[in-house]
Structures are given as C-alpha cells and as structure tokens.
C-alpha cells in the first residue's frame, strides 16, 4: 500500500511536473511575444522622438515666421498711417495754396468774384474729393465774411465730414461682404452635407 501510494504520488508529481513544464513553456512564449512587442514599442518611441524633435523645430520656425509676419503687418500698418498723415498734410498744403492763389485782391478775403476760381482750384487739388456743389454751398453759408483762415477751416471740416461718410460707406460694404461670404459658407456646408 505504501508502494502504491508512492507510485500514485509519483505519477501525480510527474503530472504536476509536466504541467509546470507546460506553464514554463507557455510563459517563455509569452515572454518572447512581450519582448518582441517591447522592442517594437522602443523603435516606435525612438521614431516618435525624432518626429517630435522635428515637429518642435518646425513649430519654432513657424512661430518665428508667424511672429515675423505679424511684425511686418504691424510695421506696414504704421507706415500706411504715416503715409496717410503725410498725404493729408500735402492735401492741406495744396488746399491752403489754392485758397491763397484764389485771393487775387490779396486781402485774405475771398470775394464773390473769386469763388468760382477757388472752386476750380479746389477741384484740382489731388486727394480733395469734394464736389463743386458742396464747396460752393460751404462758401455761401459763410456769407460775405469769407476770410482765408475761415475758408481753410470750413473746407477742412467739410473734408472730415466727407472722410467719415466714405468710411461709413466702406464699413457698410464690408459688412455686406461678410454677410455674403457667411451665406456662401452656409450654402457650401449644406451642399457637402447633402
């Protein structure tokens, strides 16, 4: 009986040993698979590290380029404002010259017989986009007291009013264009959905 028990036990040890050997073999296969996956992940990580480095370099270049572009746009706006200020100064200088040249009596007053000459000279001033009717109306509203300084200030005021009207008209055009573009986007997006 003891021998039988020993034989049965030996068989059980053998079965346990075989099962353990099978588990070791299975674990070895899983270990090889995991090792292969780890190696694949390491190579992918290295490639991604290289991609990340290149992406960071590209972002730095792009950021530099974008910052340079923004700086150029800002500088361009400043230059444009300065050019506009200079152009405005030229218009005012030509305006003053036209008023002085129209004063044939040289008394710094524009008499009735000098108004047509003044209107003609003012129409010839480049950048002074006023109608002859608007200029005549402005001069007539001044009455008989039309000294050179008052005329200059009145025409300058008329220029500012005209500039505001033009800016208002441009703003309305811009708003209409934005609405039109928005409608086009909606139309295109609904077409792509359909």
mmCIF file of C-alpha atoms in Angstrom:
data_model
loop_
_atom_site.group_PDB
_atom_site.id
_atom_site.type_symbol
_atom_site.label_atom_id
_atom_site.label_comp_id
_atom_site.label_asym_id
_atom_site.label_seq_id
_atom_site.Cartn_x
_atom_site.Cartn_y
_atom_site.Cartn_z
ATOM 1 C CA UNK A 1 0.000 0.000 0.000
ATOM 2 C CA UNK A 2 2.743 2.362 0.796
ATOM 3 C CA UNK A 3 4.319 1.468 -2.520
ATOM 4 C CA UNK A 4 1.088 2.077 -4.319
ATOM 5 C CA UNK A 5 0.680 5.352 -2.580
ATOM 6 C CA UNK A 6 4.235 6.207 -3.542
ATOM 7 C CA UNK A 7 3.583 5.179 -7.158
ATOM 8 C CA UNK A 8 0.364 7.156 -7.289
ATOM 9 C CA UNK A 9 2.151 10.058 -5.723
ATOM 10 C CA UNK A 10 4.986 9.745 -8.176
ATOM 11 C CA UNK A 11 2.515 9.843 -11.019
ATOM 12 C CA UNK A 12 0.987 12.939 -9.523
ATOM 13 C CA UNK A 13 4.413 14.513 -9.198
ATOM 14 C CA UNK A 14 5.086 13.695 -12.810
ATOM 15 C CA UNK A 15 1.745 15.263 -13.856
ATOM 16 C CA UNK A 16 2.476 18.351 -11.765
ATOM 17 C CA UNK A 17 5.973 18.484 -13.163
ATOM 18 C CA UNK A 18 4.643 18.177 -16.748
ATOM 19 C CA UNK A 19 2.044 20.862 -16.069
ATOM 20 C CA UNK A 20 4.732 23.099 -14.620
ATOM 21 C CA UNK A 21 6.942 22.430 -17.652
ATOM 22 C CA UNK A 22 3.970 23.319 -19.942
ATOM 23 C CA UNK A 23 3.346 26.526 -17.920
ATOM 24 C CA UNK A 24 7.057 27.403 -18.177
ATOM 25 C CA UNK A 25 6.936 26.829 -21.942
ATOM 26 C CA UNK A 26 3.773 28.953 -22.252
ATOM 27 C CA UNK A 27 5.353 31.703 -20.150
ATOM 28 C CA UNK A 28 8.506 31.547 -22.273
ATOM 29 C CA UNK A 29 6.398 32.019 -25.441
ATOM 30 C CA UNK A 30 4.508 34.908 -23.863
ATOM 31 C CA UNK A 31 7.813 36.396 -22.716
ATOM 32 C CA UNK A 32 9.160 36.189 -26.296
ATOM 33 C CA UNK A 33 5.983 37.867 -27.632
ATOM 34 C CA UNK A 34 6.207 40.584 -24.990
ATOM 35 C CA UNK A 35 9.921 41.075 -25.695
ATOM 36 C CA UNK A 36 9.120 41.487 -29.405
ATOM 37 C CA UNK A 37 6.329 43.973 -28.597
ATOM 38 C CA UNK A 38 8.620 45.911 -26.242
ATOM 39 C CA UNK A 39 11.296 46.083 -28.948
ATOM 40 C CA UNK A 40 8.679 47.302 -31.471
ATOM 41 C CA UNK A 41 7.464 49.906 -28.988
ATOM 42 C CA UNK A 42 11.037 51.034 -28.293
ATOM 43 C CA UNK A 43 11.732 51.501 -32.005
ATOM 44 C CA UNK A 44 8.411 53.344 -32.442
ATOM 45 C CA UNK A 45 9.240 55.507 -29.427
ATOM 46 C CA UNK A 46 12.623 56.355 -30.928
ATOM 47 C CA UNK A 47 10.992 57.234 -34.263
ATOM 48 C CA UNK A 48 8.349 59.316 -32.480
ATOM 49 C CA UNK A 49 11.124 61.039 -30.528
ATOM 50 C CA UNK A 50 12.704 62.003 -33.841
ATOM 51 C CA UNK A 51 9.353 63.140 -35.192
ATOM 52 C CA UNK A 52 8.716 65.125 -32.008
ATOM 53 C CA UNK A 53 12.105 66.820 -32.340
ATOM 54 C CA UNK A 54 11.423 67.708 -35.964
ATOM 55 C CA UNK A 55 7.939 68.933 -35.051
ATOM 56 C CA UNK A 56 9.355 71.144 -32.310
ATOM 57 C CA UNK A 57 11.911 72.564 -34.754
ATOM 58 C CA UNK A 58 9.150 73.184 -37.296
ATOM 59 C CA UNK A 59 6.951 74.852 -34.665
ATOM 60 C CA UNK A 60 9.823 77.116 -33.643
ATOM 61 C CA UNK A 61 10.426 78.056 -37.298
ATOM 62 C CA UNK A 62 6.705 78.543 -37.883
ATOM 63 C CA UNK A 63 6.323 80.587 -34.731
ATOM 64 C CA UNK A 64 9.288 82.684 -35.807
ATOM 65 C CA UNK A 65 7.770 83.052 -39.274
ATOM 66 C CA UNK A 66 4.337 83.933 -37.878
ATOM 67 C CA UNK A 67 5.861 86.417 -35.433
ATOM 68 C CA UNK A 68 7.886 87.956 -38.254
ATOM 69 C CA UNK A 69 4.766 88.173 -40.398
ATOM 70 C CA UNK A 70 2.780 89.805 -37.575
ATOM 71 C CA UNK A 71 5.624 92.267 -37.027
ATOM 72 C CA UNK A 72 5.703 93.063 -40.752
ATOM 73 C CA UNK A 73 1.933 93.610 -40.796
ATOM 74 C CA UNK A 74 2.178 95.923 -37.778
ATOM 75 C CA UNK A 75 5.075 97.799 -39.359
ATOM 76 C CA UNK A 76 3.137 98.042 -42.625
ATOM 77 C CA UNK A 77 0.137 99.490 -40.782
ATOM 78 C CA UNK A 78 2.373 102.073 -39.102
ATOM 79 C CA UNK A 79 3.929 103.003 -42.447
ATOM 80 C CA UNK A 80 0.485 103.244 -44.028
ATOM 81 C CA UNK A 81 -0.707 105.550 -41.219
ATOM 82 C CA UNK A 82 2.402 107.700 -41.635
ATOM 83 C CA UNK A 83 1.890 107.852 -45.411
ATOM 84 C CA UNK A 84 -1.754 108.804 -44.875
ATOM 85 C CA UNK A 85 -0.689 111.544 -42.446
ATOM 86 C CA UNK A 86 1.864 112.851 -44.965
ATOM 87 C CA UNK A 87 -0.695 112.695 -47.782
ATOM 88 C CA UNK A 88 -3.194 114.542 -45.586
ATOM 89 C CA UNK A 89 -0.536 117.185 -44.928
ATOM 90 C CA UNK A 90 0.068 117.553 -48.679
ATOM 91 C CA UNK A 91 -3.667 117.934 -49.311
ATOM 92 C CA UNK A 92 -3.904 120.613 -46.629
ATOM 93 C CA UNK A 93 -0.871 122.426 -48.064
ATOM 94 C CA UNK A 94 -2.388 122.353 -51.560
ATOM 95 C CA UNK A 95 -5.721 123.442 -50.099
ATOM 96 C CA UNK A 96 -4.110 126.452 -48.451
ATOM 97 C CA UNK A 97 -2.168 127.303 -51.650
ATOM 98 C CA UNK A 98 -5.393 127.115 -53.697
ATOM 99 C CA UNK A 99 -7.156 129.467 -51.283
ATOM 100 C CA UNK A 100 -4.256 131.962 -51.257
ATOM 101 C CA UNK A 101 -3.892 131.840 -55.067
ATOM 102 C CA UNK A 102 -7.620 132.461 -55.475
ATOM 103 C CA UNK A 103 -7.373 135.652 -53.437
ATOM 104 C CA UNK A 104 -6.470 137.942 -56.348
ATOM 105 C CA UNK A 105 -7.057 141.087 -54.296
ATOM 106 C CA UNK A 106 -4.539 139.780 -51.733
ATOM 107 C CA UNK A 107 -6.656 141.000 -48.827
ATOM 108 C CA UNK A 108 -7.058 137.495 -47.322
ATOM 109 C CA UNK A 109 -10.753 137.608 -48.137
ATOM 110 C CA UNK A 110 -12.469 135.640 -50.882
ATOM 111 C CA UNK A 111 -14.945 137.930 -52.596
ATOM 112 C CA UNK A 112 -17.890 136.809 -54.696
ATOM 113 C CA UNK A 113 -15.921 137.183 -57.946
ATOM 114 C CA UNK A 114 -13.146 134.880 -56.577
ATOM 115 C CA UNK A 115 -15.429 131.977 -55.562
ATOM 116 C CA UNK A 116 -15.525 130.271 -58.987
ATOM 117 C CA UNK A 117 -11.725 130.468 -59.243
ATOM 118 C CA UNK A 118 -11.433 128.983 -55.723
ATOM 119 C CA UNK A 119 -13.878 126.158 -56.523
ATOM 120 C CA UNK A 120 -11.942 125.385 -59.720
ATOM 121 C CA UNK A 121 -8.595 125.328 -57.859
ATOM 122 C CA UNK A 122 -10.007 123.217 -55.032
ATOM 123 C CA UNK A 123 -11.354 120.676 -57.524
ATOM 124 C CA UNK A 124 -7.814 120.393 -58.926
ATOM 125 C CA UNK A 125 -6.307 119.525 -55.530
ATOM 126 C CA UNK A 126 -5.394 115.842 -55.636
ATOM 127 C CA UNK A 127 -6.827 113.943 -52.685
ATOM 128 C CA UNK A 128 -9.505 116.553 -52.005
ATOM 129 C CA UNK A 129 -12.568 114.618 -53.065
ATOM 130 C CA UNK A 130 -15.257 117.241 -52.651
ATOM 131 C CA UNK A 131 -17.933 118.124 -55.140
ATOM 132 C CA UNK A 132 -18.077 121.650 -56.559
ATOM 133 C CA UNK A 133 -21.623 121.959 -55.211
ATOM 134 C CA UNK A 134 -20.504 121.040 -51.684
ATOM 135 C CA UNK A 135 -17.687 123.600 -51.836
ATOM 136 C CA UNK A 136 -19.985 126.359 -53.190
ATOM 137 C CA UNK A 137 -22.614 125.576 -50.560
ATOM 138 C CA UNK A 138 -19.983 125.758 -47.829
ATOM 139 C CA UNK A 139 -18.731 129.142 -49.123
ATOM 140 C CA UNK A 140 -22.259 130.539 -49.484
ATOM 141 C CA UNK A 141 -23.120 129.539 -45.922
ATOM 142 C CA UNK A 142 -20.207 131.688 -44.776
ATOM 143 C CA UNK A 143 -21.908 134.799 -46.153
ATOM 144 C CA UNK A 144 -19.828 137.853 -47.023
ATOM 145 C CA UNK A 145 -17.225 137.206 -44.307
ATOM 146 C CA UNK A 146 -15.013 134.727 -46.154
ATOM 147 C CA UNK A 147 -11.512 135.238 -44.849
ATOM 148 C CA UNK A 148 -8.786 132.798 -45.855
ATOM 149 C CA UNK A 149 -8.478 131.206 -42.417
ATOM 150 C CA UNK A 150 -12.227 130.591 -42.057
ATOM 151 C CA UNK A 151 -12.426 129.142 -45.561
ATOM 152 C CA UNK A 152 -9.496 126.870 -44.816
ATOM 153 C CA UNK A 153 -11.142 125.621 -41.594
ATOM 154 C CA UNK A 154 -14.552 125.228 -43.277
ATOM 155 C CA UNK A 155 -13.142 123.192 -46.187
ATOM 156 C CA UNK A 156 -11.039 121.132 -43.773
ATOM 157 C CA UNK A 157 -14.202 120.411 -41.764
ATOM 158 C CA UNK A 158 -16.006 119.503 -44.986
ATOM 159 C CA UNK A 159 -13.125 117.116 -45.811
ATOM 160 C CA UNK A 160 -13.503 115.416 -42.416
ATOM 161 C CA UNK A 161 -17.253 115.013 -42.912
ATOM 162 C CA UNK A 162 -16.634 113.510 -46.362
ATOM 163 C CA UNK A 163 -13.982 111.189 -44.932
ATOM 164 C CA UNK A 164 -16.410 109.967 -42.263
ATOM 165 C CA UNK A 165 -19.078 109.382 -44.923
ATOM 166 C CA UNK A 166 -16.630 107.370 -47.045
ATOM 167 C CA UNK A 167 -15.537 105.322 -44.009
ATOM 168 C CA UNK A 168 -19.193 104.690 -43.119
ATOM 169 C CA UNK A 169 -19.942 103.576 -46.680
ATOM 170 C CA UNK A 170 -16.890 101.288 -46.634
ATOM 171 C CA UNK A 171 -17.972 99.785 -43.305
ATOM 172 C CA UNK A 172 -21.407 99.032 -44.750
ATOM 173 C CA UNK A 173 -19.799 97.430 -47.831
ATOM 174 C CA UNK A 174 -17.524 95.342 -45.602
ATOM 175 C CA UNK A 175 -20.495 94.175 -43.518
ATOM 176 C CA UNK A 176 -22.426 93.245 -46.669
ATOM 177 C CA UNK A 177 -19.398 91.328 -47.972
ATOM 178 C CA UNK A 178 -19.080 89.457 -44.671
ATOM 179 C CA UNK A 179 -22.769 88.501 -44.797
ATOM 180 C CA UNK A 180 -22.374 87.342 -48.395
ATOM 181 C CA UNK A 181 -19.325 85.220 -47.513
ATOM 182 C CA UNK A 182 -21.127 83.772 -44.497
ATOM 183 C CA UNK A 183 -24.086 82.836 -46.675
ATOM 184 C CA UNK A 184 -21.716 81.225 -49.190
ATOM 185 C CA UNK A 185 -20.113 79.158 -46.394
ATOM 186 C CA UNK A 186 -23.529 78.032 -45.167
ATOM 187 C CA UNK A 187 -24.557 77.156 -48.707
ATOM 188 C CA UNK A 188 -21.345 75.192 -49.329
ATOM 189 C CA UNK A 189 -21.597 73.355 -45.994
ATOM 190 C CA UNK A 190 -25.232 72.371 -46.634
ATOM 191 C CA UNK A 191 -24.287 71.120 -50.090
ATOM 192 C CA UNK A 192 -21.486 68.997 -48.656
ATOM 193 C CA UNK A 193 -23.877 67.528 -46.068
ATOM 194 C CA UNK A 194 -26.442 66.647 -48.744
#
